[in-house]
PDB file of C-alpha atoms and ligand atoms in Angstrom:
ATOM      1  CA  UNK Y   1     -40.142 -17.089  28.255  1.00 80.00           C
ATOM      2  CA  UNK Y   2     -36.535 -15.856  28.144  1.00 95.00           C
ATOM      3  CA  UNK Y   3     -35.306 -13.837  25.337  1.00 98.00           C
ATOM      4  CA  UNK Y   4     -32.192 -12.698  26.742  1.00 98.00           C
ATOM      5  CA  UNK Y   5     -28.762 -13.088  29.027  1.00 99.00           C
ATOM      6  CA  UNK Y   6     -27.058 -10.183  30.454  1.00 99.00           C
ATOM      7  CA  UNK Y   7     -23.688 -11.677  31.838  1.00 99.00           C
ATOM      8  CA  UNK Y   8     -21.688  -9.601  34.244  1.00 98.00           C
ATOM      9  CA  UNK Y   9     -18.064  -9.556  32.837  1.00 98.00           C
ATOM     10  CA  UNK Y  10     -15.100  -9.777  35.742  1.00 98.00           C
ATOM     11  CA  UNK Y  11     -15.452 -13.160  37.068  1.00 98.00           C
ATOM     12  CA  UNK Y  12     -17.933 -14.288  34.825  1.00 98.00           C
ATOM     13  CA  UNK Y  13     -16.998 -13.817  31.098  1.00 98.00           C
ATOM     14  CA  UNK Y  14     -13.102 -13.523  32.155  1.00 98.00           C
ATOM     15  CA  UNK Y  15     -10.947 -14.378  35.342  1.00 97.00           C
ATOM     16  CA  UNK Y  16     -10.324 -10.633  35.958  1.00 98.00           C
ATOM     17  CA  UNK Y  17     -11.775 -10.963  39.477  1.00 97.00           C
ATOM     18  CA  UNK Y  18      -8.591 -12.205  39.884  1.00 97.00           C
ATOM     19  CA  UNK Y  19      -6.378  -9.146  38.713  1.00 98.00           C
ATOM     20  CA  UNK Y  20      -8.954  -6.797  40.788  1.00 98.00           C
ATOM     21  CA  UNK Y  21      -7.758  -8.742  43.743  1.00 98.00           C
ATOM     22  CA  UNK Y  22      -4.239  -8.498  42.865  1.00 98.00           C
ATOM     23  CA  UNK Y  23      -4.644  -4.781  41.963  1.00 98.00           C
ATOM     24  CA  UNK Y  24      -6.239  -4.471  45.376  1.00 98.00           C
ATOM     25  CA  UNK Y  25      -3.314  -6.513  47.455  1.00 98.00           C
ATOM     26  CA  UNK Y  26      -0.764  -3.985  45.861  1.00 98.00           C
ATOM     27  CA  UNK Y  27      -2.727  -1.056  47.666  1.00 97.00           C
ATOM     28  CA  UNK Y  28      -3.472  -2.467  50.975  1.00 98.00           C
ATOM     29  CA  UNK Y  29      -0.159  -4.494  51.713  1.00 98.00           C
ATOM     30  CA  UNK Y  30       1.363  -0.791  51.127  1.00 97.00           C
ATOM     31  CA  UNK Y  31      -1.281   0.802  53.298  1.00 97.00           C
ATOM     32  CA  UNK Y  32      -0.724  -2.291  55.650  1.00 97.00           C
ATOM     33  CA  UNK Y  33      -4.351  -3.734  55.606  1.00 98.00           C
ATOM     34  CA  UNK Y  34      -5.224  -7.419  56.132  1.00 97.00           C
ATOM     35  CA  UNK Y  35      -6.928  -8.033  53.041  1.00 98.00           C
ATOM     36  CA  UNK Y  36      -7.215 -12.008  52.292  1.00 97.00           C
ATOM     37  CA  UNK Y  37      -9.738 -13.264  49.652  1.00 96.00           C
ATOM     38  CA  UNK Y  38     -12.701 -13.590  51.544  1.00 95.00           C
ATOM     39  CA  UNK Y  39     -12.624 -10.062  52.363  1.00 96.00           C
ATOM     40  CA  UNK Y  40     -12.540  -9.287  48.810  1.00 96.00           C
ATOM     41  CA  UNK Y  41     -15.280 -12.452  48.009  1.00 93.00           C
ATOM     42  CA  UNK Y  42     -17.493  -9.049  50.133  1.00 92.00           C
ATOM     43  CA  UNK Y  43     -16.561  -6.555  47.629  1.00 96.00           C
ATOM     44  CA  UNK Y  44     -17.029  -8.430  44.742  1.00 96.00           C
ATOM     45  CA  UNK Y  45     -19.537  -6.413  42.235  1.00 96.00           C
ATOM     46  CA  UNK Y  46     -18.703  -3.006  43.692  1.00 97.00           C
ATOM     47  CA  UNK Y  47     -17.932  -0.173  41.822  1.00 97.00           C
ATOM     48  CA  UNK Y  48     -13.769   1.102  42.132  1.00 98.00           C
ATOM     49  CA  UNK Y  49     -14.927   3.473  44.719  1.00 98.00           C
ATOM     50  CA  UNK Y  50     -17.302   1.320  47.136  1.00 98.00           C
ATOM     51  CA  UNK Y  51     -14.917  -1.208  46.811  1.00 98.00           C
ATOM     52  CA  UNK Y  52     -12.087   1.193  48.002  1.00 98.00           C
ATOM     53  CA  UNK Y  53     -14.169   2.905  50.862  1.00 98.00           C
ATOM     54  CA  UNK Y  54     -14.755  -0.989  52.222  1.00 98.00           C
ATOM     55  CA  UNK Y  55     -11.346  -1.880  52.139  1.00 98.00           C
ATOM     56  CA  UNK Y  56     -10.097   1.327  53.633  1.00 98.00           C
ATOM     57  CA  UNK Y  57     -12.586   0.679  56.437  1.00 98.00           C
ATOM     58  CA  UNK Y  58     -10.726  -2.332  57.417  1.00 97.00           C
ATOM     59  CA  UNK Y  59      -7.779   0.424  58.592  1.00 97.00           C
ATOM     60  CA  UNK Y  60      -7.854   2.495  62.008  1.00 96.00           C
ATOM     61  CA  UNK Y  61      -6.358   5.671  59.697  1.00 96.00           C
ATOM     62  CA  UNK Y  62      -9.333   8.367  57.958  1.00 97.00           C
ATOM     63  CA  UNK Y  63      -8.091   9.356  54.324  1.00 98.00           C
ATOM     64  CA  UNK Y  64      -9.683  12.442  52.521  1.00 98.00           C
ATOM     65  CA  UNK Y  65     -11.401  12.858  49.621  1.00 98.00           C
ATOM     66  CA  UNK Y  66      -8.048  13.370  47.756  1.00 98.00           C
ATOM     67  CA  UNK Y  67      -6.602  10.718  49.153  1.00 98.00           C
ATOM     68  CA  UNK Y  68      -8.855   7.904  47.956  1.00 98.00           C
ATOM     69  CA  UNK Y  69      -9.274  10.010  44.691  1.00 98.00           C
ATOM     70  CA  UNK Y  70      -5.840   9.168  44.485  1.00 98.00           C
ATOM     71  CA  UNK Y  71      -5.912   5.837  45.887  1.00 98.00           C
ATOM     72  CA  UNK Y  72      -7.896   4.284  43.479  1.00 98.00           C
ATOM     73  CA  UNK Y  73      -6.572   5.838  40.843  1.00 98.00           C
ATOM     74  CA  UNK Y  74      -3.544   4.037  41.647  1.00 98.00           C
ATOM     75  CA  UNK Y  75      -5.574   0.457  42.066  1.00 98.00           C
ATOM     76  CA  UNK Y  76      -6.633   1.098  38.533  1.00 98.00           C
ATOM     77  CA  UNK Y  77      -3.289   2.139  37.118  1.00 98.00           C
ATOM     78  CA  UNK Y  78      -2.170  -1.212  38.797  1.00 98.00           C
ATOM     79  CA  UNK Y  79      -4.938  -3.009  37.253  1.00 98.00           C
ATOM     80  CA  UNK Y  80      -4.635  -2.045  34.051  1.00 98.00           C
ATOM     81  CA  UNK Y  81      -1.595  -2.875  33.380  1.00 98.00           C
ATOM     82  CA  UNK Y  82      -2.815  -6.529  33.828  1.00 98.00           C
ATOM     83  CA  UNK Y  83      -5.722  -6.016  31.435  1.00 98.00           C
ATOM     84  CA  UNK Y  84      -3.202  -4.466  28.695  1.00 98.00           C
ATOM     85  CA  UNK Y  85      -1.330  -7.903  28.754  1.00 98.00           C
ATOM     86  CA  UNK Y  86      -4.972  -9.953  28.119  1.00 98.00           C
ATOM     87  CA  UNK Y  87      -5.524 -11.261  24.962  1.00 98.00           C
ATOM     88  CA  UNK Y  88      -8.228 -13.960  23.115  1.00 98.00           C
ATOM     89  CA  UNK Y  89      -6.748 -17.086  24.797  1.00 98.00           C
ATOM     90  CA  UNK Y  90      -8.328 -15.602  28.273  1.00 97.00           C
ATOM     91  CA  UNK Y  91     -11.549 -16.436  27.553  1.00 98.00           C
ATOM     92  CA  UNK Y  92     -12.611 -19.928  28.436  1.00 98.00           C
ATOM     93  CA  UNK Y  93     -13.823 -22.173  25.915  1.00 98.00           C
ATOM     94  CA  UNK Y  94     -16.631 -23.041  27.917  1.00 98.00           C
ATOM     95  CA  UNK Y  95     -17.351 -19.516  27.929  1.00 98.00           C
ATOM     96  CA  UNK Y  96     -17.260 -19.057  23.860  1.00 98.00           C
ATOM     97  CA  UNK Y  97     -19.426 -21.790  23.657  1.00 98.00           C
ATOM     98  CA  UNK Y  98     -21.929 -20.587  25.801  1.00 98.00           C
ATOM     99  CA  UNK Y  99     -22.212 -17.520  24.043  1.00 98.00           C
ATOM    100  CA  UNK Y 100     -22.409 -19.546  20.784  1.00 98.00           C
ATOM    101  CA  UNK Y 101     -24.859 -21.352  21.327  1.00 98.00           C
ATOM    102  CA  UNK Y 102     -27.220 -19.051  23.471  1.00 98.00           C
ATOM    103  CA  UNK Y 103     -26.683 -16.854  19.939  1.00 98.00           C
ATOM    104  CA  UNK Y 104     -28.071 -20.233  18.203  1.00 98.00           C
ATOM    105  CA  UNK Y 105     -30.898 -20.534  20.512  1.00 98.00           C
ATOM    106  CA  UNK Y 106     -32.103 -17.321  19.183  1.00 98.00           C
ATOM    107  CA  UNK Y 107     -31.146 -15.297  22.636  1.00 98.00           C
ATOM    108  CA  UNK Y 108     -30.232 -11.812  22.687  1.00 98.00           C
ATOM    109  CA  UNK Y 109     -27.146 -11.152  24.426  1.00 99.00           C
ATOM    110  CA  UNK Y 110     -25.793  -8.445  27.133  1.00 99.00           C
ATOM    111  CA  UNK Y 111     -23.558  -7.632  29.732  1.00 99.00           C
ATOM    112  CA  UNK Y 112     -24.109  -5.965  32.637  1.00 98.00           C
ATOM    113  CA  UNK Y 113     -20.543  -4.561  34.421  1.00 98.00           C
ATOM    114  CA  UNK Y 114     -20.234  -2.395  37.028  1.00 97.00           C
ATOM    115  CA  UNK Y 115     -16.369  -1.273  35.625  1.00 98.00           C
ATOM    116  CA  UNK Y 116     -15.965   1.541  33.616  1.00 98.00           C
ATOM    117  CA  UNK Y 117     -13.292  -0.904  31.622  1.00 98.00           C
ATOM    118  CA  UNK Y 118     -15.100  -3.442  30.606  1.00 98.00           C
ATOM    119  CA  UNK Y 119     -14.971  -2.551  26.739  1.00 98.00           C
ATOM    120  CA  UNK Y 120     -11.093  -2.392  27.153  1.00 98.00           C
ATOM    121  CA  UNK Y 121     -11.805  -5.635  28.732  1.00 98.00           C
ATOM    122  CA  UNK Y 122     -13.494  -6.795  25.884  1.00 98.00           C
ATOM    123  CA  UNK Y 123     -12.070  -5.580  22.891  1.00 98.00           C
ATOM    124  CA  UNK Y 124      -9.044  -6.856  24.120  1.00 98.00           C
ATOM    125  CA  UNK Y 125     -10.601 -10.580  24.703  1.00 98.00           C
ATOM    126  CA  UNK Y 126     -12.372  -9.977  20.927  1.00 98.00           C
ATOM    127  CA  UNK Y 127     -15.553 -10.759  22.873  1.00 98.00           C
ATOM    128  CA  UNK Y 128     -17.145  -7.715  21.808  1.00 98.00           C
ATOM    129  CA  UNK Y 129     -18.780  -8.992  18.750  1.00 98.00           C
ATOM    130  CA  UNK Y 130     -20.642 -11.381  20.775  1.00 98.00           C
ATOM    131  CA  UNK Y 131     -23.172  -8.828  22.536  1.00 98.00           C
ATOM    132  CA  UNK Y 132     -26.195  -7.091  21.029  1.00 98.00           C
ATOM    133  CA  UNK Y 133     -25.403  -4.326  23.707  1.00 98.00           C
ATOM    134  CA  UNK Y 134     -23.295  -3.346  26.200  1.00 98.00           C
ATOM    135  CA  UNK Y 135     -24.039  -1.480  29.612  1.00 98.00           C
ATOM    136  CA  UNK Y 136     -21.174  -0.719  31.362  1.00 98.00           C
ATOM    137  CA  UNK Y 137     -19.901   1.497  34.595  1.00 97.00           C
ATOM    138  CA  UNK Y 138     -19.273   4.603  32.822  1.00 97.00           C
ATOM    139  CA  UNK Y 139     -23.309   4.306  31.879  1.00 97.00           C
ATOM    140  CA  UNK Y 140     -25.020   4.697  35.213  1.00 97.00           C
ATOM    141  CA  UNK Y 141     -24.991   6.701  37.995  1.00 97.00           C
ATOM    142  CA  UNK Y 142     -26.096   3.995  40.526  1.00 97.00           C
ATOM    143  CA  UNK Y 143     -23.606   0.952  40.908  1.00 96.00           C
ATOM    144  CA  UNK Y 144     -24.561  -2.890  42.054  1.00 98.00           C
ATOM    145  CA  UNK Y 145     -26.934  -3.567  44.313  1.00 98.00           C
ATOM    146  CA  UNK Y 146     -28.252  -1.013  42.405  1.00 98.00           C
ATOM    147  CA  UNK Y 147     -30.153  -2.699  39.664  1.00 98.00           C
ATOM    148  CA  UNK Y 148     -29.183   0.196  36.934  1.00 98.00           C
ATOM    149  CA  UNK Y 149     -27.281  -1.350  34.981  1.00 98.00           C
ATOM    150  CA  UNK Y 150     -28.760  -4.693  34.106  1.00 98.00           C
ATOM    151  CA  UNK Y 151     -32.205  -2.296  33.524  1.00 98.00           C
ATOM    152  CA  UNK Y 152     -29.706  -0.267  31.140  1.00 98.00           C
ATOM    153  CA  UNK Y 153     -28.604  -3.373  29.318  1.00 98.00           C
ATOM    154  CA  UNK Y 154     -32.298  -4.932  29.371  1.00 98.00           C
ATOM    155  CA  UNK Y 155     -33.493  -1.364  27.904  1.00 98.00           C
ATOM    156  CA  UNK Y 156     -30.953  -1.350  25.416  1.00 98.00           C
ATOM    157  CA  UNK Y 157     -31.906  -4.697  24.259  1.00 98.00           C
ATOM    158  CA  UNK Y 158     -35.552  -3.744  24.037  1.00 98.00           C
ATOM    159  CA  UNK Y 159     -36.464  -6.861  26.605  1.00 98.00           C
ATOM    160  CA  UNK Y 160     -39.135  -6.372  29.663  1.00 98.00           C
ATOM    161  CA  UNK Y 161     -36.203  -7.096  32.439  1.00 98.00           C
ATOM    162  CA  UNK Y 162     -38.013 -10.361  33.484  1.00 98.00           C
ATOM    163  CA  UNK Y 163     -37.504 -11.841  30.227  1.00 98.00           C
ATOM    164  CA  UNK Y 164     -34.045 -11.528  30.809  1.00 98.00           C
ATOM    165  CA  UNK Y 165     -32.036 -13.978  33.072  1.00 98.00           C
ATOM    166  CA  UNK Y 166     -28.597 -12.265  34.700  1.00 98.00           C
ATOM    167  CA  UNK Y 167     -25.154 -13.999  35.397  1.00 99.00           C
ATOM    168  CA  UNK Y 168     -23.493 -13.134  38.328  1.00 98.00           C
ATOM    169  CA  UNK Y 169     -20.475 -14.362  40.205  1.00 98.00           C
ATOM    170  CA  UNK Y 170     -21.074 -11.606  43.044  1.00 98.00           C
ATOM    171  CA  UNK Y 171     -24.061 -11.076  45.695  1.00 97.00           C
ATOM    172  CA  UNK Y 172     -24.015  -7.868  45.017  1.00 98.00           C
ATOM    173  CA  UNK Y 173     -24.952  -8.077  41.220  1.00 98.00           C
ATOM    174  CA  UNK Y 174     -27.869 -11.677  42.604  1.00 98.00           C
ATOM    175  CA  UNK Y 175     -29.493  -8.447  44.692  1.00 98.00           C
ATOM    176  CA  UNK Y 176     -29.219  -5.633  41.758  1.00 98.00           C
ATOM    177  CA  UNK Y 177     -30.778  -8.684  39.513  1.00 98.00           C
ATOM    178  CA  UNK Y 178     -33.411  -9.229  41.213  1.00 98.00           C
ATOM    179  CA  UNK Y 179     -34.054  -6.230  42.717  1.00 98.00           C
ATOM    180  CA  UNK Y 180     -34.349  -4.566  39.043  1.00 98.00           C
ATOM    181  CA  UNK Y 181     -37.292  -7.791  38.060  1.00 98.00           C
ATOM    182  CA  UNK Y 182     -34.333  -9.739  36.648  1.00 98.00           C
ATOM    183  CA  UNK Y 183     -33.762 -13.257  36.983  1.00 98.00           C
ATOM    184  CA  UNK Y 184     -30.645 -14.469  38.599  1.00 98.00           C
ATOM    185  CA  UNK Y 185     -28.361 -16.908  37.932  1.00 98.00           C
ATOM    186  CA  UNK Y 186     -25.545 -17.446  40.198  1.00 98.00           C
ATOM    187  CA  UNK Y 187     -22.018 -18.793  38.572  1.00 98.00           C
ATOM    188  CA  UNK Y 188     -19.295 -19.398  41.225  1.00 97.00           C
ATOM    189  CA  UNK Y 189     -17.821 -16.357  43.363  1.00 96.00           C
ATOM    190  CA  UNK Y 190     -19.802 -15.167  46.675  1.00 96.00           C
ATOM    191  CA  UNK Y 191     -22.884 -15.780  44.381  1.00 97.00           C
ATOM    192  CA  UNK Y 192     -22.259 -19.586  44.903  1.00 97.00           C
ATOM    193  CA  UNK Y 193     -25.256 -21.014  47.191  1.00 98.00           C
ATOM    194  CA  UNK Y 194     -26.664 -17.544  47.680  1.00 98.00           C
ATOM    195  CA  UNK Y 195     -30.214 -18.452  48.085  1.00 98.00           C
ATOM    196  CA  UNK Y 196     -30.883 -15.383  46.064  1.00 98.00           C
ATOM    197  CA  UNK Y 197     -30.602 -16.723  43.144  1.00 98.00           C
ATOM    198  CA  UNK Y 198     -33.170 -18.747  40.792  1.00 98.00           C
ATOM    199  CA  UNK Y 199     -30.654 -21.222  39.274  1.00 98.00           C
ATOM    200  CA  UNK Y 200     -27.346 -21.975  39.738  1.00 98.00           C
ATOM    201  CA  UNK Y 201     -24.676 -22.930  37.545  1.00 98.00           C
ATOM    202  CA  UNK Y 202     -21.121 -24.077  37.700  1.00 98.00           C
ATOM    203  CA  UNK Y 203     -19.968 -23.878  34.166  1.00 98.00           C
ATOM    204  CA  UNK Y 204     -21.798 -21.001  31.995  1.00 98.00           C
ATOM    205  CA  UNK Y 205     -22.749 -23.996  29.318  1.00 98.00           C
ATOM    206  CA  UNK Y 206     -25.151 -25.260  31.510  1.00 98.00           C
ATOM    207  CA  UNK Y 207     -27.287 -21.720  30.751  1.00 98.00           C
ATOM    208  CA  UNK Y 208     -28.299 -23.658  27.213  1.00 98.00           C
ATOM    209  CA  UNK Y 209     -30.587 -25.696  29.221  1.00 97.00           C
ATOM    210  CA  UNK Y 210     -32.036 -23.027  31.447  1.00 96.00           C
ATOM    211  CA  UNK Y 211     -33.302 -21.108  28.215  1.00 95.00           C
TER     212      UNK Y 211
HETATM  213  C1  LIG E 301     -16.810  -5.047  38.763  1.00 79.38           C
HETATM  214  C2  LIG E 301     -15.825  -5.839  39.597  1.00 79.38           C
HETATM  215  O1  LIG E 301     -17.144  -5.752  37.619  1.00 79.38           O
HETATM  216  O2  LIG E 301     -16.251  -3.794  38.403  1.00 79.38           O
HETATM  217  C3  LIG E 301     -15.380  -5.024  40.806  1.00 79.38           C
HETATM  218  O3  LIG E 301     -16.447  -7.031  40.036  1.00 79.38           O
HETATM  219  C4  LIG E 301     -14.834  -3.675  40.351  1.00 79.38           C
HETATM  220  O4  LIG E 301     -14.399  -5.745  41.523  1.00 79.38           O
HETATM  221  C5  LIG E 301     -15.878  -2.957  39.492  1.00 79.38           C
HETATM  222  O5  LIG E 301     -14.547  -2.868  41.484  1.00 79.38           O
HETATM  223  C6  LIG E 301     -15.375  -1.623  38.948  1.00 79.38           C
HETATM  224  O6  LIG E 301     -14.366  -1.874  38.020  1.00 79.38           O
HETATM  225  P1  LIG E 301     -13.377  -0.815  37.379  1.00 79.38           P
HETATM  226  O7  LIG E 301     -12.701  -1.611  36.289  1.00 79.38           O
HETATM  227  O8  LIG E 301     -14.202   0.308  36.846  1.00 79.38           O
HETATM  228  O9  LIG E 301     -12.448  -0.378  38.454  1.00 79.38           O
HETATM  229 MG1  LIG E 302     -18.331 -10.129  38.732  1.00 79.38          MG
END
């Protein structure tokens, strides 16, 4: 029986995935590192700095501690100022009615984010009044694959985690799911076809008949 959905938020609830990657591109075509999509399809879930020590791995130079400090301070400056331009309109209909009608349904709602923006993210989407709680990045000291945070969001909820059912675009956030009891649905992203998962969807609608 499921009582609840924790959704990861950036490339799930919103396209911000995208603005990561962007973000990202700014930083590596300056540091001169070959960083096409599918390298970043491998980061996707990490926290800021696991995703920074990956990509900086893909470069023969060694930075120091102050160095990526600074580094991905300057990814998240970049990113940002994409998220301060976001507004209601971002979120997909599909999306809103998803949420709607999981709300309906009687389903308690979550999400599970490994960024330490993701109320920025969405207040500024007016998404926040969807959620009975909210577990975030800035919440745990573990990050995806680490199943923290969907445990934080499933505790906050006051659900056993396998009565919950987790969205996720990324691999990383399919292992923390199910490593944590969770189950795991994949939507799109490097979570497409990972065999991971326990259902798969392609448009988050489709979760009404899953519940
Ligand atoms: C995740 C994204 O949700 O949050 C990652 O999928 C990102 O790409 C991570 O690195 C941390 O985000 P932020 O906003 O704290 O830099
Ligand atoms: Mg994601």
């Amino acid at each position: 029986m499921k009582k609840a959905v924790i959704f990861d938020l950036d490339g799930v609830l919103v396209h911000t995935d995208r603005y990561h990657y962007n973000a990202w591109r700014i930083l590596t075509d300056k540091l001169g590192i070959d960083f096409p999509q599918e390298r970043y399809d491998g980061i996707r879930g990490l926290s800021r700095m696991d995703s920074l020590e990956r990509i900086l791995a893909f470069s023969p130079r060694q930075f120091t501690r102050e160095e990526k400090e600074a580094l991905a301070a300057e990814k998240n400056e970049a990113y940002l100022q994409r998220v301060e331009q976001m507004g209601p309109e971002e979120v997909d209909g599909d999306v809103r009615a998803a949420l709607r009608g999981l709300r309906e349904k009687g389903l308690l709602l979550a999400v599970g984010s490994s960024s330490k923006n993701a109320k920025r993210i969405l207040a500024r989407t007016e998404l926040t009044a969807c959620f009975d709680a909210i577990a975030d990045g800035s919440m745990v000291t573990r990050a995806k694959p680490d199943p923290e945070v969907f445990l934080k969001a499933a505790e906050l909820l006051r659900v056993a985690p396998a009565q919950a059912l987790v969205v996720e675009d990324a691999a990383a956030g399919l292992r923390a799911a199910k490593a944590g009891g969770l189950q795991a649905v994949a939507f799109g992203g490097d979570a497409a076809g990972n065999p991971l998962a326990d259902y798969e969807v392609t448009r988050l609608t489709a979760l009404l008949e899953l519940v």
